[in-house]
Coordinates of C-alpha atoms in Angstrom, one line a residue:
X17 CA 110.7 92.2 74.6
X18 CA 108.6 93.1 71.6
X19 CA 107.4 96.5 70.7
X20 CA 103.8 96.9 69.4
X21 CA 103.6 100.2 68.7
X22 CA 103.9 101.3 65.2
X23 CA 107.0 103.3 64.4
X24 CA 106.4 107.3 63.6
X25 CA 106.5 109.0 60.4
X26 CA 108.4 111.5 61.5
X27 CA 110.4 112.1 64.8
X28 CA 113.0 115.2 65.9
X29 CA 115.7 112.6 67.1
X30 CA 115.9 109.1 66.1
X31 CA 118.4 107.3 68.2
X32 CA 120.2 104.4 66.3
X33 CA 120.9 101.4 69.0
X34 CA 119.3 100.9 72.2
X35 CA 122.6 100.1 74.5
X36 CA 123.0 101.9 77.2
X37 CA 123.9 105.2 75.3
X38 CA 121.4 105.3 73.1
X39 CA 118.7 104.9 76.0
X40 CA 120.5 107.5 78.3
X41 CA 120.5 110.0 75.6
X42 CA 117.0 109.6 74.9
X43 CA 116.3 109.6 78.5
X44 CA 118.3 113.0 78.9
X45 CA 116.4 114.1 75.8
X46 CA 113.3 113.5 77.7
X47 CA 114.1 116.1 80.7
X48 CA 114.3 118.6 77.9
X49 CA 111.0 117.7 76.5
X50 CA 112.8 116.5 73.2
X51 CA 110.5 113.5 71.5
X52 CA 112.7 110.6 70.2
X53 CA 112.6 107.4 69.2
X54 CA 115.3 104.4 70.0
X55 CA 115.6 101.7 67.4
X56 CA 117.7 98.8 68.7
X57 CA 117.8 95.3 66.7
X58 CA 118.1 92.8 69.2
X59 CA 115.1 92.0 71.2
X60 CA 115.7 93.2 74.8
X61 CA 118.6 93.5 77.0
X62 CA 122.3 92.2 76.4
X63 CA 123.3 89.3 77.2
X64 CA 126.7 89.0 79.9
X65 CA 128.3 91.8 81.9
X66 CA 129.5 93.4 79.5
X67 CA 131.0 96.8 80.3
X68 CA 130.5 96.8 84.6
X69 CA 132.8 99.8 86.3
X70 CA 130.6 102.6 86.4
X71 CA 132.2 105.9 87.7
X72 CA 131.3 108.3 89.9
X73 CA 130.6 111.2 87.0
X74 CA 128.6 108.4 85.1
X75 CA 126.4 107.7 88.2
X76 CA 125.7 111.5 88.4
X77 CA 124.6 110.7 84.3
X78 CA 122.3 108.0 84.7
X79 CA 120.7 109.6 88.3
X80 CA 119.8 112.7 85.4
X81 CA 118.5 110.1 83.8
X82 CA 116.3 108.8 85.9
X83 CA 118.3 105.7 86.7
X84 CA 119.8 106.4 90.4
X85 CA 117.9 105.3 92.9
X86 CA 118.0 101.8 91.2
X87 CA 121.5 101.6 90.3
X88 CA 122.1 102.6 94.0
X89 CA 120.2 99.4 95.4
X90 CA 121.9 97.1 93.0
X91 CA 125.2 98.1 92.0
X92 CA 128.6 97.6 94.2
X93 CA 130.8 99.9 95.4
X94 CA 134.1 100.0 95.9
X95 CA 136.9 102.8 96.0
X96 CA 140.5 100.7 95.3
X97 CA 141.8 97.5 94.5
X98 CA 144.8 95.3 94.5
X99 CA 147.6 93.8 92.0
X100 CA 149.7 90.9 92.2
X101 CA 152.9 90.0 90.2
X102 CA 152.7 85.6 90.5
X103 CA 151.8 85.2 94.3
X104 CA 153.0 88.9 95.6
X105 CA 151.0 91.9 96.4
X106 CA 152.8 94.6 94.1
X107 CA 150.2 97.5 94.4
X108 CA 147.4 98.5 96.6
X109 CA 145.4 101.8 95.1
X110 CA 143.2 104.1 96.7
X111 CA 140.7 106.2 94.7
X112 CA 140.2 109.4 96.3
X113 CA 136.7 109.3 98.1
X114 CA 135.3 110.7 101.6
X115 CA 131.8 110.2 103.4
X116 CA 130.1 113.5 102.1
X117 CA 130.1 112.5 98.7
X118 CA 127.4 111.8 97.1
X119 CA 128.7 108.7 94.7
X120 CA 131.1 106.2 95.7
X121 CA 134.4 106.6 93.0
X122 CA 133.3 103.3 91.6
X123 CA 130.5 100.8 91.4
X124 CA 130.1 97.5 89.7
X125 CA 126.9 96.1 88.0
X126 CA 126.3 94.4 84.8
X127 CA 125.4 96.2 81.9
X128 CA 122.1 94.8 81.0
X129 CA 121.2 96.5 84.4
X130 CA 122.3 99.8 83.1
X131 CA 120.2 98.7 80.4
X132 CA 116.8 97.9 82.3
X133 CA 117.2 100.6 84.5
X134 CA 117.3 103.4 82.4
X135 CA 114.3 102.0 80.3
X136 CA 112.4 101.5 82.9
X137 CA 112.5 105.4 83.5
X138 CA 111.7 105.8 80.0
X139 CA 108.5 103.6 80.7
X140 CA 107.6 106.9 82.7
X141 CA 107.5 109.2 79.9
X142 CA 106.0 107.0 76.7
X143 CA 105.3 110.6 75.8
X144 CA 108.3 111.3 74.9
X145 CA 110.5 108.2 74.1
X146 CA 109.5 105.5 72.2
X147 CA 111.6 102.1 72.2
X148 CA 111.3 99.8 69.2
X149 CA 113.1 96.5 69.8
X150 CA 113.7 94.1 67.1
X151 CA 114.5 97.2 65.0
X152 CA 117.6 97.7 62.4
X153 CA 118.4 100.9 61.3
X154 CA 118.9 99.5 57.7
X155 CA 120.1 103.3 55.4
X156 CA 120.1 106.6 56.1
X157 CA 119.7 108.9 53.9
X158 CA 121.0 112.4 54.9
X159 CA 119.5 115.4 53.6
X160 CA 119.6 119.6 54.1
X161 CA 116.3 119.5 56.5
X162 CA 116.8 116.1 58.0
X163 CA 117.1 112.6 57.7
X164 CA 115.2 109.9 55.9
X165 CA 115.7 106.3 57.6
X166 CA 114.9 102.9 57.2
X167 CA 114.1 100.6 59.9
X168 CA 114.1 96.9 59.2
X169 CA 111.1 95.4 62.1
X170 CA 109.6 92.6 62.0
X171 CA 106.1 93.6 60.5
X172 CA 108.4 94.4 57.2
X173 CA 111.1 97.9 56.5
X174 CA 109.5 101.4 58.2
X175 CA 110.1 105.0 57.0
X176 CA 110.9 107.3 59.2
X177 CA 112.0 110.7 58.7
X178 CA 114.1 112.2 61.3
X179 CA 115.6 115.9 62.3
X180 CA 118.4 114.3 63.8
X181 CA 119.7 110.8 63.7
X182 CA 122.6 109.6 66.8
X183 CA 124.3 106.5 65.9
X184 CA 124.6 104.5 68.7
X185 CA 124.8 101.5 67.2
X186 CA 128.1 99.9 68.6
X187 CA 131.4 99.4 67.1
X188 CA 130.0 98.2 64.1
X189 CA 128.0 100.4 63.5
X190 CA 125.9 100.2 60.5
X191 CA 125.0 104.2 60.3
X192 CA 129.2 104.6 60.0
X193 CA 129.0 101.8 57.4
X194 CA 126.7 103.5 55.3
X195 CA 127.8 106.8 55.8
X196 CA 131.1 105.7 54.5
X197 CA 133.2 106.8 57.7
X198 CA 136.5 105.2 58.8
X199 CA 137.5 104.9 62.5
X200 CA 141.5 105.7 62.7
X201 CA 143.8 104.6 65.4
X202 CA 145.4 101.4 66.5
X203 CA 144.2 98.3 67.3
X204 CA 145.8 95.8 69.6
X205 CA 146.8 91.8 68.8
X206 CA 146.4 90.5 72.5
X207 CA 143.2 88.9 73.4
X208 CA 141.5 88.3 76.6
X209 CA 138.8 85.7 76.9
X210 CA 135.7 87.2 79.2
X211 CA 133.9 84.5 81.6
X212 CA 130.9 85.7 84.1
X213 CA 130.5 82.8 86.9
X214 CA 128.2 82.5 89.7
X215 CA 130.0 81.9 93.3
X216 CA 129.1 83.4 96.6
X217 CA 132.3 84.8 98.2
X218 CA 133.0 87.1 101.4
X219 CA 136.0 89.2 99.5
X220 CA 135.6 93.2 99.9
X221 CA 134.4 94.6 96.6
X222 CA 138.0 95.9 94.7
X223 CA 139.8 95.6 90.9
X224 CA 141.8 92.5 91.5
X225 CA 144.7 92.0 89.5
X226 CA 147.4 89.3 88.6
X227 CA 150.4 89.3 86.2
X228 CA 151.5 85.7 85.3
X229 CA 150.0 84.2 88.2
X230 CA 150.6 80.5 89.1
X231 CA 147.3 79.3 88.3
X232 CA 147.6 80.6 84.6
X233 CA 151.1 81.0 83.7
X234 CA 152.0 83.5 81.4
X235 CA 148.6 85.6 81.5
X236 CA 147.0 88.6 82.8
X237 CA 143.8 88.1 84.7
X238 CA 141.7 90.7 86.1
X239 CA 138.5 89.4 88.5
X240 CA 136.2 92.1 89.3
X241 CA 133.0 91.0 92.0
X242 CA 129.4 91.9 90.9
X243 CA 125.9 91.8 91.7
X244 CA 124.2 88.3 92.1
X245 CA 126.9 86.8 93.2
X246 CA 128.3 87.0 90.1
X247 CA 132.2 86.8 89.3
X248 CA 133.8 88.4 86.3
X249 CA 137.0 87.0 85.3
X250 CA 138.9 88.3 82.3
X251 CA 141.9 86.2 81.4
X252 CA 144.8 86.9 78.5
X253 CA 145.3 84.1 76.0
X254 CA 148.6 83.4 74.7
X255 CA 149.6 84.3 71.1
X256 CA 149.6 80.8 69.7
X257 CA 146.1 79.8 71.4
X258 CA 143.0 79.5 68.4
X259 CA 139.9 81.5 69.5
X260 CA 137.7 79.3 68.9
X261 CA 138.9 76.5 70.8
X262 CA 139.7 78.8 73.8
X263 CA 136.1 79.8 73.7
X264 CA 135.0 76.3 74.5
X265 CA 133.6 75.8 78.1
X266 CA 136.0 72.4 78.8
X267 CA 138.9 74.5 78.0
X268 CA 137.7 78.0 80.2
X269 CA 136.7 75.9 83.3
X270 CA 139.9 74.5 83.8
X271 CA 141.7 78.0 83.9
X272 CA 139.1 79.7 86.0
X273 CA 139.0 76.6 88.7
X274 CA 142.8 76.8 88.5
X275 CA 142.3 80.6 89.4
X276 CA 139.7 80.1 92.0
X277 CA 141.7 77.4 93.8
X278 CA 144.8 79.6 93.9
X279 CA 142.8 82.3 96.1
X280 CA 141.0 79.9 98.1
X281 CA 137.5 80.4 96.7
X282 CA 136.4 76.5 97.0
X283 CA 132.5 77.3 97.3
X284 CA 130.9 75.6 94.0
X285 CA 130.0 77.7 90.9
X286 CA 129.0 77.4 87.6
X287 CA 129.3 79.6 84.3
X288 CA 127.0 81.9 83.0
X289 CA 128.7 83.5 79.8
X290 CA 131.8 83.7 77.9
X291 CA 133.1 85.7 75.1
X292 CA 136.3 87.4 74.0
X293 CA 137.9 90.6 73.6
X294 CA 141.3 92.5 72.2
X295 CA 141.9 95.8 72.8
X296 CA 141.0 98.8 70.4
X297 CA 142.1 102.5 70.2
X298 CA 139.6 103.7 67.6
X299 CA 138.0 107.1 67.0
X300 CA 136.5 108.3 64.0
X301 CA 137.9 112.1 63.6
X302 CA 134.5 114.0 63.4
X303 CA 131.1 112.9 66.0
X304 CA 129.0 114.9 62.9
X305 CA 128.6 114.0 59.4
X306 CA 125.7 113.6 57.0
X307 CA 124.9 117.7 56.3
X308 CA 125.5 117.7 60.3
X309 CA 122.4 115.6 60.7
X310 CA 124.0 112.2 61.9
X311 CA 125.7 112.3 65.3
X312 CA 127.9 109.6 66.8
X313 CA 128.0 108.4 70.5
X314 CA 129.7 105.5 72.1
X315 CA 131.3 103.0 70.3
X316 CA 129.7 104.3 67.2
X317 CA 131.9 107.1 68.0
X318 CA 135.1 105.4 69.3
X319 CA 136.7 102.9 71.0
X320 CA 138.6 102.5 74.1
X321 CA 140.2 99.9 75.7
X322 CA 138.8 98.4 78.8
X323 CA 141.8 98.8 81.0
X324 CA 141.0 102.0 82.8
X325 CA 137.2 101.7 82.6
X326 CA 137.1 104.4 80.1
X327 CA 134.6 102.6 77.4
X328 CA 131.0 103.0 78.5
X329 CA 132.0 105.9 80.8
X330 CA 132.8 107.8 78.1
X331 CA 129.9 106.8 76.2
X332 CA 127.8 107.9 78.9
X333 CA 129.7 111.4 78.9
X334 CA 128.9 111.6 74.9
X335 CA 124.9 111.6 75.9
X336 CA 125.6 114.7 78.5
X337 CA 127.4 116.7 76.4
X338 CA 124.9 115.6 73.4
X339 CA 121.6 116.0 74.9
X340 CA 121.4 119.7 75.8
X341 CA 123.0 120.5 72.7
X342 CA 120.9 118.8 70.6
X343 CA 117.9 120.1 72.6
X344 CA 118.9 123.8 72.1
X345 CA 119.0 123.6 68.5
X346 CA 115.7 121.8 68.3
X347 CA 114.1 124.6 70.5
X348 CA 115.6 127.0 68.6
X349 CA 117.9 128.2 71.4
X350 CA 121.0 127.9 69.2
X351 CA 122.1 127.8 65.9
X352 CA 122.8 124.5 64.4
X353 CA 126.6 125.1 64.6
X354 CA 126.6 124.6 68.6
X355 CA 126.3 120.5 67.5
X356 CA 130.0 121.3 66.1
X357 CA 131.2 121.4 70.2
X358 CA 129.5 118.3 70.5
X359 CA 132.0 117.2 68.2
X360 CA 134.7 118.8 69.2
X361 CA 134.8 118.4 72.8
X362 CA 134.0 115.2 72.5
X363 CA 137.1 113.6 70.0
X364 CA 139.6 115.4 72.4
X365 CA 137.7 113.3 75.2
X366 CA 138.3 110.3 73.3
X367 CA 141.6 111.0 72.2
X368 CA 142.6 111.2 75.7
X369 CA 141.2 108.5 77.1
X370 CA 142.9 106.7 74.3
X371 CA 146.1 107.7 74.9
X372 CA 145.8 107.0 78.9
X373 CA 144.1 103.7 77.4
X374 CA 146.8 103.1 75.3
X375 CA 149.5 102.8 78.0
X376 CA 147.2 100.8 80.4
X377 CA 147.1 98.1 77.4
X378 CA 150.8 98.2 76.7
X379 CA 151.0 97.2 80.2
X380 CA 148.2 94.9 80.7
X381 CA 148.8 92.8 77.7
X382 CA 152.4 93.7 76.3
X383 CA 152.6 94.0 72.8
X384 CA 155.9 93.0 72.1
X385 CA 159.1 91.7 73.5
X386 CA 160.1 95.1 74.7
X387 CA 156.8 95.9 76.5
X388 CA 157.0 92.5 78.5
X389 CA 160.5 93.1 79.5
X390 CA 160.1 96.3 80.5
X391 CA 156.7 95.3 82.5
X392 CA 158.6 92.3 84.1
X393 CA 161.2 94.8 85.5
X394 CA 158.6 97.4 87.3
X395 CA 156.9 94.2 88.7
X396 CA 160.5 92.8 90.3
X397 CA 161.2 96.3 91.1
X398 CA 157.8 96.9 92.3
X399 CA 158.3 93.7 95.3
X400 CA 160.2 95.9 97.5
X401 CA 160.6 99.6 95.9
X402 CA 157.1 101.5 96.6
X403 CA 158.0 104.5 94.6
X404 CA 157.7 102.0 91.4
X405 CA 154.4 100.9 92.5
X406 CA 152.3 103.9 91.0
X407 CA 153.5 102.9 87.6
X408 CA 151.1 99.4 87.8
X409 CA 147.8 101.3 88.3
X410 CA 145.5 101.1 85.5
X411 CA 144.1 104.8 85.9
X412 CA 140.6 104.4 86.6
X413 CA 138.5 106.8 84.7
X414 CA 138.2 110.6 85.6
X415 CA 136.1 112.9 83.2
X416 CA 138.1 114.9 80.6
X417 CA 138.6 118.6 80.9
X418 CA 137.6 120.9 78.1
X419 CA 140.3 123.1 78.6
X420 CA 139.9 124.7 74.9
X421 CA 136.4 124.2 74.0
X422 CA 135.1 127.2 72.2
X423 CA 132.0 127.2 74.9
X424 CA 134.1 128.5 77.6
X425 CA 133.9 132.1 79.0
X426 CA 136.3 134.0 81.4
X427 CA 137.8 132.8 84.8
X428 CA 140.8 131.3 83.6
X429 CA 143.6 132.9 85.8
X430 CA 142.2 134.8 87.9
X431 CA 140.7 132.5 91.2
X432 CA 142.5 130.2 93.1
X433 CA 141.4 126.9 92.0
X434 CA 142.3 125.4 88.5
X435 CA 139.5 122.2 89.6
X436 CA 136.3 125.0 88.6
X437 CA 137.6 126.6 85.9
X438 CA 136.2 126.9 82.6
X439 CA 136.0 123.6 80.6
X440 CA 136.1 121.6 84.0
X441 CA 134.0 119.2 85.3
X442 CA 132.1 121.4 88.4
X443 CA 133.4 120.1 91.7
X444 CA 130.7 118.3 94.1
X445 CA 130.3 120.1 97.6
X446 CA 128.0 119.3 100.2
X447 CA 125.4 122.1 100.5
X448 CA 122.5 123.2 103.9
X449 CA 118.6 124.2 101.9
X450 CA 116.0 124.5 103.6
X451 CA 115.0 120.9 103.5
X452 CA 117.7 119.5 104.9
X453 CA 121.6 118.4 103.1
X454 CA 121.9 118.3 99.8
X455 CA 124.9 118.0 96.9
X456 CA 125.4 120.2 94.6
X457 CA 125.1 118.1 91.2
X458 CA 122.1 117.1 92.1
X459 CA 121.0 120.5 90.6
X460 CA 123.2 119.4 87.4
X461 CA 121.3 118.2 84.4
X462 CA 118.8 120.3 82.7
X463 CA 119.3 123.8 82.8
X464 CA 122.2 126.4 82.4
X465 CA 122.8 126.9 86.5
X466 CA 124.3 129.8 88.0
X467 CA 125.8 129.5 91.7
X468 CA 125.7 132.9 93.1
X469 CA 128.3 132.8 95.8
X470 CA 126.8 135.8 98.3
X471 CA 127.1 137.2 101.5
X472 CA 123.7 138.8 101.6
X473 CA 120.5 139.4 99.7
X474 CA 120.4 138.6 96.3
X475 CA 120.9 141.9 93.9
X476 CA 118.0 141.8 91.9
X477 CA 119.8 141.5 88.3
X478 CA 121.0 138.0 89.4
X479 CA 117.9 136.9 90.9
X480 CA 116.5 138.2 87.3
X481 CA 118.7 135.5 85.5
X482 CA 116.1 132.8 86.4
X483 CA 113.6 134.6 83.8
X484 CA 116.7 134.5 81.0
X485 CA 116.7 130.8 81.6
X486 CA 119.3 130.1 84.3
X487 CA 118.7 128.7 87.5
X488 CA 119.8 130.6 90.3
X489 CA 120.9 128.9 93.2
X490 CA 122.4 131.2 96.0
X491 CA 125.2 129.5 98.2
X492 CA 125.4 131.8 101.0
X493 CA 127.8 131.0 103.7
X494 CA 125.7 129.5 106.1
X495 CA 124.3 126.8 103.1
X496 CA 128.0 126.1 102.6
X497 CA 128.9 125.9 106.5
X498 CA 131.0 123.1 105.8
X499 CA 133.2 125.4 103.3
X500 CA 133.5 122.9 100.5
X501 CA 131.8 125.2 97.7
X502 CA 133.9 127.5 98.3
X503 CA 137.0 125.9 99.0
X504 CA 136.8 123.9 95.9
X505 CA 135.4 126.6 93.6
X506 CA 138.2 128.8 94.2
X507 CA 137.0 131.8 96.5
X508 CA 139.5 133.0 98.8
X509 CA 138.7 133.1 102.4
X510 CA 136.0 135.5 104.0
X511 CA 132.7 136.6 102.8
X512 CA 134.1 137.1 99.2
X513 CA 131.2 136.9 96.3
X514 CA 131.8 135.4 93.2
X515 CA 129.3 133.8 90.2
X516 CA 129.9 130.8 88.8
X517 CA 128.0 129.4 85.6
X518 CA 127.7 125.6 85.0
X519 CA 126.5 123.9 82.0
X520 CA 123.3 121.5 81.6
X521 CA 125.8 118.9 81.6
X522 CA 127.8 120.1 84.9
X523 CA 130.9 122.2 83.1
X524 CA 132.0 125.0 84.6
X525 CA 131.2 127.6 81.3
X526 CA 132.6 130.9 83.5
X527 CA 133.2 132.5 86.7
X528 CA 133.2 135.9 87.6
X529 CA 134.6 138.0 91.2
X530 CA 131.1 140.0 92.1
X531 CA 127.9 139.9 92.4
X532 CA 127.2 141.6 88.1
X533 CA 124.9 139.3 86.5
X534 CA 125.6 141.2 83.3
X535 CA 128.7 139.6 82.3
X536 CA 126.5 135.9 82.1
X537 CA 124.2 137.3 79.8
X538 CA 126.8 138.6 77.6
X539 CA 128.6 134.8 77.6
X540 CA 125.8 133.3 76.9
X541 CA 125.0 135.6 73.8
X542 CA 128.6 135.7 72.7
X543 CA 128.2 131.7 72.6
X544 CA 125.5 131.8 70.5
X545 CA 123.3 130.7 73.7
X546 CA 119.7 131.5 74.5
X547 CA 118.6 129.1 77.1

């Protein structure tokens, strides 16, 4: 997938790594009008599914980014799945889901997918995203207005100087490298060995689970379905098994044919991809270095183990919180300091997801003697005592609250729903316009958005907020008929009127009782904010 174009001389945000990051930040870059340029080294698309469970707050990311209506068709959903200690069911999860929503909790599809789809809504605006493939981020060379780079392509090394560089280069990142920066954390011994097969099948779309099943002895193996008719299998090796020989394809086939037999899946397949994995709990300490010129996002930034699904999620969740910011700046909306939330917001993610991470691993793939015996007990236990079960779930990704992020304003104790306050995610609801049904973060992703709970006509202050910047978007009682905004935002019953401001990346920012649009222009100056 060659790129012909010549590289710029100068561009506000280069975007080191063209993974599925690095393209959805440049893609939420482009609804902001902010001109960047991706440099990835290989020459197209990854090869092998790679990372596959996308959540529900990721599919509300890449539908920002253009990339919804084609992950829709492709990808499969699914809301729970099953675990199995040797031949017996020991858990069957639900994730919480209903039929107004507007994602399902979970979908599967490959990453190279992720990949194509958001480039292809690139491809609608060359204006503003260009994607060099074939191109290596060689050095970078910080400096006070901006960042000098050097691209290694394949017509010889570019120059390119840059206002902004975001490394999204993997978890070997060069831009860390040169930089100098050290990840800190743990990193885990046990290894899984990752196989994608082709074999149609009639099984419901779930997380499938086994610990030491009959057909592998001794291991973990996790069997997700996905697009294509495409299997993916990921299987624990033992301690005293050498990589490289457990990466050949006559000794894989024999352990996933085992598997397949076991569940009575007899209908012929082949292999399409193997490769291997051990678990990491990674993060560097700051997401901005270089004279606050070099950002980090994904597994540039940190790394997360895969039980849990919390490894491209979060990466995706690093391009929302990055893009807007970054944006502002650039337009001159906010001083360069707002890039330090990025940052900060952003590490406590990751250290949580490291920690929930952490114990998913410990259980998954036990570390030590103590960790198998104590997982061997909650599996016997779990047979025939439900109340154990819970403890086998490998909590599926949820975003991260930014409970103490300098950003937020007021409405901390005051309503009577903790889900929409400050620092929170904004809750989805099911909303009446004028066109017909629509959900409420389908308004999410550009603009600072206030929802003006009412009972009436608009006071003209609020409807005034719209020429500050901020979309207004009035939720009246009979556009909420089915009461969900205002159940899950926290209004008490009646015609009570409330604002509630949400952040371009769907965060709640503050809420206020009334209808005084006052108090949302003072937040957003006291923040340092000027949409």
């Amino acid at each position: 997938m060659p790129e012909s174009q010549p590289l710029p001389d100068g561009i506000p945000v280069l975007i080191a790594g063209g993974g599925p990051v690095g393209l959805t930040l440049a893609a939420l870059l482009a609804r902001h009008g902010v001109r960047s340029l991706v440099a990835e080294a290989d020459e197209g698309y990854c090869t092998g599914s790679r990372a596959i469970c996308i959540s529900r707050r990721s599919q509300e990311i890449l539908a920002t980014a253009g990339a919804g209506e084609a992950l829709a068709r492709k990808a499969l959903p699914w809301t729970g799945g099953r675990s199995y200690w040797r031949n017996q069911e020991v858990l069957h999860f639900q994730m919480p889901s209903e039929p107004t929503q507007r994602f399902a909790p979970m979908v599967n599809i490959q990453q190279y997918h992720v990949e194509a789809f958001v480039h292809e809504a690139l491809q609608r605006v060359p204006q503003l995203v260009q994607v060099a493939w074939s191109s290596r981020v060689a050095r970078v060379e910080p400096g006070a207005d901006g960042v000098r780079v050097e691209v290694e392509t394949a017509q010889g090394v570019r120059r390119v100087k840059a206002g902004y560089v975001v490394a999204c280069d993997g978890g070997r990142s060069t831009v860390r490298e040169q930089l100098g920066l050290q990840f800190e954390g743990t990193q885990y011994e046990g290894r899984y060995v990752i196989v994608d097969i082709v074999q149609p099948t009639q099984r419901p779309v779930e997380r499938l689970a086994w610990f030491d099943p009959p057909s592998n002895p001794g291991s973990t193996l996790l069997m997700h379905r996905q697009p294509d008719d495409v299997w993916r299998i990921d299987y624990q090796l033992r301690d005293d098994e050498d990589a490289a020989e457990a990466l050949k394809p006559e000794n894989i086939l024999p352990r996933v044919r085992s598997h397949l037999e076991m569940i009575g899946e007899t209908a012929p397949w082949r292999m399409l991809w193997a490769s291997m994995y051990n678990a990491k709990c990674l993060t560097l300490p700051s997401y901005r270095a270089g004279n606050g010129r070099v950002l980090f996002a994904g597994d540039a930034a940190h790394l997360v183990p895969i039980f849990g699904v919390r490894g491209l999620n979060s990466g995706l969740d690093d391009a929302a919180n990055l893009a807007w910011k970054l944006a502002l700046v650039l337009e001159g909306g906010a001083d360069a300091a707002l890039l330090d939330t990025y940052s900060t917001e952003r590490v406590h993610a990751a250290r949580e997801n490291i920690a929930y991470g952490a114990k998913s691993t410990e259980f998954m793939a036990p570390p030590d003697f103590a960790f198998r015996l104590m997982r061997e007990a909650t599996l016997r236990l779990a047979v025939d005592e439900t109340a154990v079960r819970s403890l086998i779930n490998p909590r599926q990704s949820a975003p991260v609250a930014y409970a103490d992020s300098p950003l937020n304003g007021p409405g901390q104790g005051t309503w009577t729903s903790a889900l929409a306050a400050p620092g929170q995610p904004a809750p989805e609801a099911l909303l009446q316009g004028p066109n017909g049904p629509f959900h409420l973060t389908q308004c999410f992703g550009t603009d600072f958005t206030c929802l003006v709970f009412g009972d009436g006509a608009l006071p003209h202050a609020v409807a005034d907020l719209a020429q500050h910047g901020v979309a207004v978007l009035d939720i009246a009682p009979e556009a909420d008929a089915a009461g969900q905004a205002r159940l899950r935002y926290g209004l008490p019953g009646g015609r009570s009127t409330a604002i509630v401001l949400v952040r371009p990346d769907g965060y709640v920012m503050g809420r206020w009782s009334g209808l005084d649009a006052a108090p949302v222009l003072a937040c957003l100056r006291d923040k340092g904010l000027e949409p």
